[in-house]
Amino acid sequence: MTVQVVFVHGIRTSSTMWRAQVEHLRERGNPVTAVDLPGHGTRRGEPFTLDEASATIDRAVRDAAERGPVVLVGHSTGGLLSIDYLGREDPPPVAALVAASCTSLPRGPALATYRYLIRRADRLPDRGMGFTDRVLDLTLPPETRPDFGAGGYALDTQHIALASLSDLDLLASLRRIAVPLWFVNGQWDQLRINEKLFTAVAPHAELVIVPRTTHIVTAMRPRVFNAVLDVALTTIEASS
């Protein structure tokens, strides 16, 4: 049975952020599902809740699992939600997890500071999108630059989504994850803050650090990230 892949995007962006990975895996012959979380992408206007975010992942995973083993891949907020989902006491049908740019507990001063900066940006006439676009123009290669915002930005959802993340007990979830697990971080990613804690709680996890890369490792270094996906898929293929 062919390994299936389910992608879960990060805060503000949408399923379009995975275009480079979707193209790579389809060329490889692996079916792909890239979800839009509530309030994001094609679902902007819907309220964001943790229950519906988890249900969105669950629907995609269970549908894919009917056709083969599932590798779940999440970035940033999507990675945190995927850890929470996979770490249930009754584990879902997931064969492996690739969690990118998400080794940080979403609470305390770091989260408060980030939310403060977003609130300040919201007061600007363009809600800070001019600055966001300049940063993306400088850091992302032309091949992936359009993908990150192609589905629109969930500016009205981000505050609720970020606040809700503090309800997740990620360490408990990590302790329950028994399937192969990869953490993938950019060298300069600010969300590496709890990296040592995450790898200590999940000692079987592989940690991949991508040099000279910031938070958006999937789009900034797509070929490197795709190579990590190849490792994950080959691992599951060899054990199936």
XYZ file of N, CA and C in Angstrom:
720
model
N 0.844 -1.188 0.000
C 0.000 0.000 0.000
C 0.889 1.251 0.000
N 0.519 2.222 -0.804
C 1.322 3.427 -0.955
C 1.183 4.329 0.263
N 2.308 4.863 0.730
C 2.287 5.784 1.865
C 1.564 7.065 1.468
N 0.652 7.486 2.323
C -0.128 8.710 2.136
C 0.469 9.817 3.010
N 0.309 11.072 2.590
C 0.827 12.193 3.369
C -0.283 13.209 3.607
N -0.423 13.640 4.866
C -1.375 14.687 5.233
C -0.587 15.876 5.775
N -0.810 17.055 5.190
C -0.116 18.279 5.575
C -1.038 19.194 6.373
N -0.478 19.807 7.431
C -1.217 20.766 8.265
C -0.401 22.054 8.333
N -0.961 23.137 7.823
C -0.235 24.408 7.711
C -0.144 25.149 9.044
N 0.599 26.242 9.035
C 0.786 27.057 10.229
C -0.210 28.202 10.329
N 0.010 29.051 11.324
C -0.890 30.165 11.605
C -0.881 31.164 10.445
N -2.028 31.724 10.153
C -2.249 32.790 9.167
C -2.235 32.304 7.723
N -1.419 31.316 7.384
C -1.298 30.879 6.006
C -2.351 29.819 5.687
N -2.096 28.963 4.710
C -3.099 27.981 4.303
C -2.417 26.786 3.664
N -3.217 25.904 3.104
C -2.684 24.701 2.466
C -1.755 25.011 1.298
N -1.847 26.216 0.730
C -0.993 26.556 -0.413
C 0.484 26.621 -0.038
N 0.799 26.746 1.243
C 2.205 26.834 1.651
C 2.969 25.549 1.330
N 2.239 24.462 1.083
C 2.863 23.151 0.847
C 3.044 22.822 -0.628
N 2.871 23.776 -1.525
C 2.887 23.465 -2.958
C 4.168 22.760 -3.394
N 5.317 23.204 -2.906
C 6.586 22.573 -3.298
C 6.646 21.129 -2.830
N 6.112 20.869 -1.639
C 6.109 19.505 -1.113
C 5.076 18.640 -1.845
N 3.911 19.217 -2.139
C 2.873 18.471 -2.855
C 3.384 18.041 -4.226
N 4.028 18.965 -4.934
C 4.565 18.636 -6.255
C 5.620 17.536 -6.167
N 6.512 17.664 -5.192
C 7.578 16.674 -5.021
C 7.003 15.281 -4.741
N 6.035 15.201 -3.847
C 5.500 13.895 -3.465
C 4.650 13.285 -4.564
N 3.936 14.098 -5.302
C 3.162 13.553 -6.419
C 4.085 12.998 -7.498
N 5.210 13.676 -7.735
C 6.194 13.129 -8.668
C 6.776 11.818 -8.141
N 6.849 11.716 -6.818
C 7.369 10.498 -6.189
C 6.347 9.366 -6.217
N 5.080 9.730 -6.405
C 4.026 8.724 -6.460
C 3.230 8.563 -5.187
N 3.332 9.543 -4.274
C 2.622 9.462 -3.001
C 1.417 10.398 -2.989
N 0.221 9.877 -2.723
C -0.962 10.733 -2.612
C -0.825 11.709 -1.443
N -1.368 12.895 -1.632
C -1.200 13.977 -0.672
C -2.541 14.631 -0.374
N -2.752 14.977 0.900
C -3.879 15.813 1.316
C -3.330 16.979 2.121
N -3.603 18.203 1.681
C -3.198 19.401 2.421
C -4.464 20.099 2.899
N -4.681 20.113 4.209
C -5.933 20.646 4.755
C -5.846 22.154 4.940
N -6.997 22.785 4.976
C -7.141 24.151 5.473
C -7.781 24.065 6.847
N -7.118 24.619 7.840
C -7.681 24.665 9.182
C -8.840 25.655 9.230
N -9.743 25.535 10.209
C -10.862 26.486 10.299
C -10.354 27.919 10.431
N -11.006 28.813 9.681
C -10.608 30.215 9.711
C -9.461 30.555 8.787
N -8.963 29.589 8.027
C -7.803 29.782 7.156
C -8.132 29.357 5.722
N -7.429 29.963 4.760
C -7.530 29.554 3.371
C -8.957 29.568 2.860
N -9.398 28.453 2.320
C -10.759 28.350 1.786
C -11.810 28.407 2.881
N -11.380 28.365 4.145
C -12.326 28.354 5.265
C -12.273 29.644 6.077
N -11.687 30.689 5.486
C -11.711 31.981 6.167
C -13.156 32.421 6.361
N -13.418 32.959 7.518
C -14.792 33.298 7.878
C -15.388 32.315 8.855
N -14.864 31.080 8.867
C -15.280 30.118 9.881
C -14.563 30.415 11.201
N -15.196 30.158 12.329
C -14.508 30.343 13.612
C -13.450 29.269 13.822
N -12.346 29.655 14.439
C -11.309 28.686 14.786
C -11.574 28.136 16.172
N -11.589 26.816 16.287
C -11.629 26.152 17.592
C -10.658 24.985 17.547
N -10.129 24.630 18.697
C -9.237 23.469 18.753
C -9.967 22.192 18.362
N -11.215 22.072 18.766
C -11.975 20.863 18.436
C -12.120 20.697 16.928
N -12.456 21.792 16.234
C -12.632 21.678 14.788
C -11.289 21.522 14.076
N -10.237 22.141 14.606
C -8.906 21.946 14.020
C -8.501 20.476 14.111
N -8.715 19.880 15.279
C -8.396 18.464 15.458
C -9.274 17.585 14.578
N -10.547 17.943 14.481
C -11.473 17.159 13.646
C -11.079 17.245 12.172
N -10.573 18.397 11.751
C -10.122 18.568 10.372
C -8.963 17.626 10.068
N -7.997 17.587 10.981
C -6.862 16.677 10.809
C -7.343 15.228 10.820
N -8.239 14.915 11.746
C -8.717 13.536 11.892
C -9.442 13.052 10.638
N -10.275 13.909 10.056
C -10.989 13.507 8.841
C -10.012 13.189 7.715
N -9.000 14.039 7.558
C -8.024 13.825 6.489
C -7.205 12.566 6.739
N -6.792 12.353 7.988
C -5.973 11.184 8.325
C -6.757 9.896 8.113
N -7.979 9.843 8.610
C -8.747 8.596 8.519
C -9.137 8.281 7.074
N -9.396 9.311 6.298
C -9.673 9.092 4.886
C -8.433 8.532 4.180
N -7.270 9.131 4.434
C -6.032 8.670 3.804
C -5.662 7.266 4.280
N -5.918 6.973 5.559
C -5.533 5.674 6.130
C -6.281 4.506 5.492
N -7.385 4.777 4.820
C -8.097 3.715 4.113
C -7.311 3.221 2.903
N -6.324 4.031 2.453
C -5.569 3.697 1.248
C -4.114 3.337 1.513
N -3.646 3.545 2.739
C -2.262 3.208 3.041
C -1.812 3.862 4.329
N -0.578 3.536 4.803
C -0.051 4.163 6.017
C 0.115 5.664 5.830
N -0.118 6.424 6.893
C -0.156 7.880 6.819
C 1.048 8.499 7.516
N 1.730 9.400 6.805
C 2.724 10.270 7.413
C 2.076 11.642 7.587
N 2.013 12.100 8.817
C 1.423 13.401 9.138
C 2.546 14.434 9.203
N 2.354 15.586 8.547
C 3.384 16.625 8.477
C 2.757 17.948 8.882
N 3.310 18.599 9.911
C 2.772 19.875 10.359
C 3.854 20.917 10.507
N 3.507 22.167 10.210
C 4.447 23.273 10.351
C 3.926 24.280 11.366
N 4.783 24.680 12.315
C 4.479 25.724 13.288
C 3.206 25.360 14.068
N 2.172 26.192 14.013
C 0.924 25.857 14.702
C 0.388 24.511 14.239
N 0.521 24.224 12.942
C 0.095 22.926 12.429
C 0.880 21.783 13.037
N 2.159 22.022 13.334
C 2.963 21.008 14.004
C 2.508 20.774 15.432
N 2.208 21.855 16.145
C 1.715 21.726 17.520
C 0.378 20.986 17.552
N -0.514 21.345 16.632
C -1.810 20.662 16.567
C -1.642 19.190 16.215
N -0.660 18.886 15.373
C -0.417 17.493 14.988
C 0.146 16.687 16.148
N 1.025 17.292 16.947
C 1.538 16.626 18.142
C 0.388 16.320 19.102
N -0.458 17.320 19.313
C -1.608 17.126 20.206
C -2.522 16.027 19.673
N -2.773 16.026 18.387
C -3.660 15.037 17.765
C -3.082 13.631 17.867
N -1.824 13.477 17.512
C -1.209 12.153 17.503
C -0.987 11.618 18.915
N -0.837 12.528 19.884
C -0.564 12.117 21.252
C -1.792 11.827 22.089
N -2.898 11.548 21.448
C -4.107 11.165 22.188
C -3.888 9.850 22.930
N -4.665 9.654 23.973
C -4.582 8.377 24.691
C -5.008 7.215 23.796
N -5.934 7.476 22.894
C -6.326 6.491 21.884
C -5.736 6.962 20.554
N -4.546 6.499 20.199
C -3.825 7.087 19.062
C -4.534 6.862 17.734
N -4.500 7.859 16.855
C -5.122 7.743 15.532
C -4.224 6.940 14.588
N -4.723 6.588 13.400
C -3.955 5.763 12.461
C -2.894 6.560 11.705
N -1.841 6.935 12.407
C -0.717 7.681 11.822
C 0.546 6.846 12.002
N 1.295 6.662 10.915
C 2.493 5.825 10.958
C 3.741 6.602 11.340
N 3.737 7.931 11.126
C 4.908 8.750 11.447
C 4.495 10.213 11.441
N 5.293 11.031 12.127
C 5.031 12.476 12.203
C 6.303 13.245 11.891
N 6.171 14.234 11.010
C 7.234 15.213 10.766
C 6.712 16.552 11.277
N 7.327 17.050 12.346
C 6.883 18.273 13.010
C 7.920 19.354 12.791
N 7.582 20.356 12.002
C 8.534 21.390 11.606
C 8.283 22.696 12.336
N 9.358 23.304 12.806
C 9.313 24.668 13.357
C 8.300 24.807 14.483
N 8.283 23.851 15.403
C 7.256 23.879 16.451
C 7.753 23.371 17.798
N 9.060 23.416 18.062
C 9.567 22.945 19.351
C 9.561 24.083 20.373
N 8.371 24.606 20.630
C 8.199 25.688 21.599
C 6.843 25.526 22.266
N 6.815 25.618 23.582
C 5.543 25.547 24.298
C 4.790 26.855 24.114
N 3.546 26.809 23.631
C 2.807 28.035 23.304
C 2.169 28.695 24.523
N 3.022 29.162 25.401
C 2.526 29.850 26.587
C 3.645 30.719 27.154
N 3.323 31.525 28.148
C 4.340 32.308 28.829
C 4.755 33.557 28.072
N 5.903 34.145 28.450
C 6.344 35.432 27.881
C 6.518 35.407 26.376
N 7.006 34.300 25.814
C 7.249 34.256 24.372
C 5.947 34.420 23.590
N 4.910 33.672 23.991
C 3.625 33.792 23.312
C 3.011 35.171 23.546
N 3.127 35.670 24.758
C 2.571 36.991 25.069
C 3.233 38.074 24.222
N 4.541 37.986 24.056
C 5.254 38.966 23.237
C 4.815 38.898 21.783
N 4.685 37.685 21.260
C 4.265 37.522 19.865
C 2.868 38.091 19.651
N 1.969 37.811 20.570
C 0.612 38.317 20.423
C 0.579 39.845 20.548
N 1.442 40.397 21.409
C 1.539 41.855 21.529
C 1.987 42.482 20.218
N 2.986 41.886 19.568
C 3.480 42.419 18.299
C 2.408 42.340 17.215
N 1.630 41.268 17.223
C 0.553 41.147 16.242
C -0.507 42.218 16.475
N -0.827 42.464 17.735
C -1.817 43.511 18.028
C -1.316 44.872 17.576
N -0.029 45.147 17.756
C 0.546 46.412 17.287
C 0.467 46.490 15.766
N 0.785 45.399 15.090
C 0.730 45.385 13.633
C -0.691 45.609 13.133
N -1.666 45.088 13.870
C -3.065 45.230 13.462
C -3.508 46.692 13.444
N -2.817 47.546 14.189
C -3.190 48.965 14.235
C -2.683 49.742 13.022
N -1.776 49.129 12.260
C -1.258 49.785 11.065
C -2.305 49.762 9.960
N -2.234 50.725 9.030
C -3.247 50.761 7.955
C -3.338 49.477 7.153
N -2.200 48.799 6.949
C -2.217 47.552 6.177
C -2.120 46.326 7.063
N -2.319 46.525 8.380
C -2.263 45.436 9.365
C -0.910 44.710 9.332
N 0.125 45.441 8.949
C 1.474 44.894 8.978
C 1.843 44.061 7.775
N 0.977 44.009 6.761
C 1.256 43.150 5.624
C 2.410 43.667 4.768
N 2.628 44.975 4.773
C 3.756 45.513 4.028
C 5.070 44.988 4.567
N 5.203 44.988 5.882
C 6.413 44.454 6.511
C 6.525 42.952 6.258
N 5.404 42.227 6.411
C 5.415 40.782 6.154
C 5.881 40.476 4.738
N 5.356 41.204 3.765
C 5.729 40.962 2.371
C 7.205 41.240 2.134
N 7.731 42.289 2.757
C 9.158 42.606 2.571
C 10.038 41.503 3.145
N 9.669 40.982 4.319
C 10.442 39.904 4.932
C 10.402 38.653 4.056
N 9.228 38.307 3.561
C 9.105 37.115 2.717
C 9.863 37.295 1.405
N 9.818 38.498 0.847
C 10.561 38.762 -0.388
C 12.057 38.554 -0.192
N 12.545 38.895 0.995
C 13.974 38.800 1.269
C 14.425 37.393 1.640
N 13.523 36.588 2.168
C 13.945 35.296 2.730
C 13.524 34.079 1.916
N 12.472 34.190 1.116
C 11.991 33.024 0.380
C 12.475 33.052 -1.068
N 12.827 31.895 -1.626
C 13.241 31.843 -3.031
C 12.050 32.101 -3.948
N 12.313 32.582 -5.165
C 11.207 32.891 -6.092
C 10.280 31.709 -6.334
N 10.804 30.492 -6.279
C 9.982 29.324 -6.600
C 8.880 29.067 -5.581
N 9.081 29.517 -4.328
C 8.065 29.278 -3.295
C 7.453 30.565 -2.744
N 7.986 31.724 -3.134
C 7.487 32.983 -2.572
C 5.981 33.160 -2.744
N 5.393 32.861 -3.920
C 3.945 33.080 -4.055
C 3.094 32.119 -3.224
N 3.658 30.980 -2.849
C 2.851 29.915 -2.239
C 2.365 30.271 -0.842
N 3.194 30.991 -0.100
C 2.892 31.182 1.315
C 1.608 31.981 1.529
N 1.335 32.940 0.654
C 0.138 33.752 0.828
C -0.908 33.547 -0.230
N -0.743 32.514 -1.082
C -1.663 32.326 -2.206
C -3.089 32.059 -1.753
N -3.246 31.476 -0.580
C -4.580 31.195 -0.059
C -5.125 32.298 0.823
N -4.422 33.437 0.855
C -4.821 34.544 1.721
C -4.276 34.378 3.127
N -4.386 35.441 3.907
C -3.885 35.424 5.284
C -5.048 35.534 6.274
N -5.019 34.688 7.280
C -6.109 34.632 8.264
C -5.852 35.636 9.388
N -5.863 36.901 9.041
C -5.540 37.941 10.021
C -6.582 38.034 11.130
N -7.826 37.719 10.827
C -8.881 37.835 11.832
C -8.970 36.606 12.732
N -8.240 35.557 12.393
C -8.293 34.309 13.145
C -7.101 34.124 14.068
N -5.980 34.782 13.752
C -4.721 34.459 14.414
C -4.753 34.672 15.921
N -5.452 35.708 16.397
C -5.469 35.969 17.841
C -6.165 34.835 18.603
N -7.318 34.423 18.114
C -8.065 33.347 18.763
C -7.280 32.046 18.690
N -6.696 31.777 17.530
C -5.946 30.533 17.365
C -4.755 30.486 18.302
N -3.997 31.573 18.373
C -2.813 31.599 19.232
C -3.201 31.463 20.705
N -4.256 32.157 21.110
C -4.691 32.076 22.511
C -5.109 30.651 22.872
N -5.742 29.954 21.943
C -6.241 28.607 22.236
C -5.112 27.598 22.387
N -3.963 27.849 21.781
C -2.863 26.886 21.840
C -2.357 26.656 23.259
N -2.540 27.632 24.123
C -2.062 27.488 25.498
C -2.818 26.396 26.260
N -3.946 25.944 25.710
C -4.712 24.869 26.355
C -4.137 23.485 26.063
N -3.194 23.394 25.130
C -2.647 22.097 24.754
C -1.618 21.618 25.772
N -1.698 20.350 26.133
C -0.694 19.727 27.004
C 0.266 18.944 26.109
N 1.178 19.666 25.483
C 2.021 19.069 24.452
C 3.028 18.075 25.012
N 3.508 18.307 26.209
C 4.483 17.371 26.782
C 3.836 16.022 27.059
N 2.616 16.043 27.559
C 1.903 14.780 27.765
C 1.664 14.083 26.437
N 1.319 14.858 25.427
C 1.095 14.269 24.106
C 2.376 13.660 23.561
N 3.485 14.379 23.683
C 4.760 13.866 23.181
C 5.139 12.545 23.843
N 4.884 12.437 25.139
C 5.234 11.200 25.858
C 4.460 9.996 25.330
N 3.297 10.243 24.740
C 2.470 9.130 24.262
C 2.759 8.762 22.812
N 3.538 9.562 22.105
C 3.803 9.281 20.690
C 4.872 8.201 20.581
N 4.499 7.088 19.972
C 5.415 5.945 19.857
C 5.885 5.705 18.432
N 5.290 6.377 17.458
C 5.664 6.163 16.055
C 6.904 7.000 15.722
N 7.569 6.712 14.601
C 8.720 7.527 14.201
C 8.366 9.008 14.135
N 9.278 9.828 14.624
C 9.020 11.249 14.787
C 10.259 12.040 14.399
N 10.060 13.056 13.573
C 11.145 13.953 13.190
C 10.774 15.380 13.566
N 11.676 16.081 14.275
C 11.575 17.517 14.470
C 12.505 18.179 13.450
N 11.993 19.160 12.717
C 12.789 19.857 11.710
C 12.746 21.351 12.026
N 13.917 21.930 12.314
C 14.003 23.339 12.667
C 15.033 24.060 11.817
N 14.731 25.298 11.481
C 15.737 26.153 10.886
C 16.727 26.606 11.950
N 17.956 26.786 11.569
C 19.003 27.201 12.509
C 18.624 28.481 13.246
N 17.985 29.415 12.555
C 17.662 30.716 13.135
C 16.187 30.845 13.527
N 15.519 29.736 13.702
C 14.098 29.766 14.055
C 13.929 30.126 15.524
N 13.117 31.147 15.785
C 12.874 31.568 17.165
C 12.101 30.522 17.963
N 11.416 29.612 17.278
C 10.647 28.587 17.988
C 11.471 27.350 18.331
N 12.771 27.482 18.336
C 13.635 26.418 18.853
C 13.779 26.514 20.376
N 13.079 27.419 20.995
C 13.316 27.784 22.389
C 13.209 26.586 23.334
N 12.325 25.624 23.063
C 12.166 24.439 23.910
C 12.625 23.164 23.205
N 13.520 23.323 22.269
C 13.988 22.181 21.475
C 14.565 21.062 22.343
N 15.404 21.418 23.313
C 16.011 20.395 24.168
C 14.959 19.688 25.014
N 13.958 20.417 25.461
C 12.887 19.818 26.246
C 12.088 18.827 25.393
N 11.744 19.221 24.179
C 10.965 18.345 23.305
C 11.714 17.053 22.999
N 13.007 17.163 22.708
C 13.775 15.958 22.381
C 14.033 15.093 23.614
N 14.046 15.712 24.805
C 14.196 14.930 26.030
C 12.919 14.156 26.340
N 11.772 14.776 26.104
C 10.496 14.129 26.371
C 10.207 13.037 25.335
N 10.681 13.239 24.104
C 10.506 12.246 23.040
C 11.884 11.799 22.557
N 12.594 10.991 23.349
C 13.987 10.655 23.029
C 14.160 9.840 21.753
N 13.081 9.222 21.266
C 13.198 8.459 20.024
C 13.131 9.349 18.784
N 12.826 10.632 18.975
C 12.682 11.546 17.839
C 14.030 11.873 17.207
N 14.024 12.074 15.901
C 15.194 12.580 15.183
C 15.070 14.098 15.087
N 16.169 14.797 15.348
C 16.186 16.249 15.245
C 17.023 16.655 14.039
N 16.422 17.417 13.129
C 17.109 17.895 11.933
C 17.179 19.418 11.995
N 18.386 19.962 11.974
C 18.593 21.415 11.965
C 19.057 21.819 10.571
N 18.317 22.721 9.949
C 18.649 23.172 8.595
C 19.449 24.474 8.711
N 20.704 24.485 8.278
C 21.553 25.673 8.440
C 21.008 26.898 7.690
N 21.297 28.077 8.253
C 21.004 29.362 7.606
C 19.533 29.486 7.189
N 18.653 29.025 8.062
C 17.228 28.995 7.741
C 16.427 29.529 8.922
N 15.371 30.249 8.625
C 14.513 30.813 9.667
C 13.297 29.910 9.890
N 12.210 30.495 10.350
C 11.046 29.729 10.771
C 10.375 28.977 9.620
N 10.335 29.580 8.448
C 9.581 28.986 7.341
C 10.492 28.038 6.565
N 10.945 27.007 7.226
C 11.922 26.079 6.659
C 11.368 25.353 5.437
N 10.070 25.117 5.399
C 9.461 24.373 4.293
C 9.565 25.130 2.976
N 9.459 26.451 3.031
C 9.495 27.272 1.822
C 10.860 27.895 1.576
N 11.628 28.126 2.635
C 12.945 28.736 2.480
C 13.960 27.736 1.938
N 13.839 26.464 2.362
C 14.726 25.399 1.889
C 13.877 24.198 1.449
N 13.084 24.364 0.394
C 12.142 23.296 0.024
C 12.823 21.987 -0.337
N 13.958 22.032 -0.995
C 14.611 20.785 -1.388
C 15.131 20.027 -0.173
N 15.649 20.758 0.808
C 16.114 20.110 2.030
C 14.938 19.499 2.779
N 13.855 20.260 2.896
C 12.691 19.726 3.608
C 12.118 18.520 2.873
N 12.094 18.583 1.550
C 11.606 17.439 0.787
C 12.477 16.212 1.007
N 13.777 16.427 1.187
C 14.676 15.292 1.463
C 14.347 14.649 2.806
N 13.971 15.459 3.796
C 13.549 14.910 5.088
C 12.272 14.096 4.919
N 11.347 14.611 4.113
C 10.129 13.848 3.843
C 10.458 12.512 3.186
N 11.419 12.522 2.271
C 11.822 11.270 1.626
C 12.330 10.264 2.655
N 13.091 10.745 3.635
C 13.586 9.856 4.687
C 12.418 9.263 5.474
N 11.456 10.112 5.838
C 10.303 9.636 6.601
C 9.505 8.606 5.808
N 9.250 8.900 4.544
C 8.462 7.977 3.729
C 9.216 6.667 3.486
N 10.529 6.763 3.249
C 11.302 5.557 3.034
C 11.324 4.690 4.293
N 11.371 5.318 5.450
C 11.327 4.591 6.720
C 10.034 3.786 6.845
N 8.919 4.406 6.518
C 7.625 3.726 6.617
C 7.490 2.673 5.524
N 7.957 2.978 4.338
C 7.893 2.005 3.247
C 8.692 0.734 3.583
N 9.843 0.936 4.217
C 10.688 -0.207 4.559
C 10.086 -1.080 5.641
N 9.210 -0.503 6.464
C 8.622 -1.251 7.576
C 7.244 -1.795 7.261
N 6.720 -1.439 6.093
C 5.348 -1.854 5.745
C 5.348 -3.239 5.100
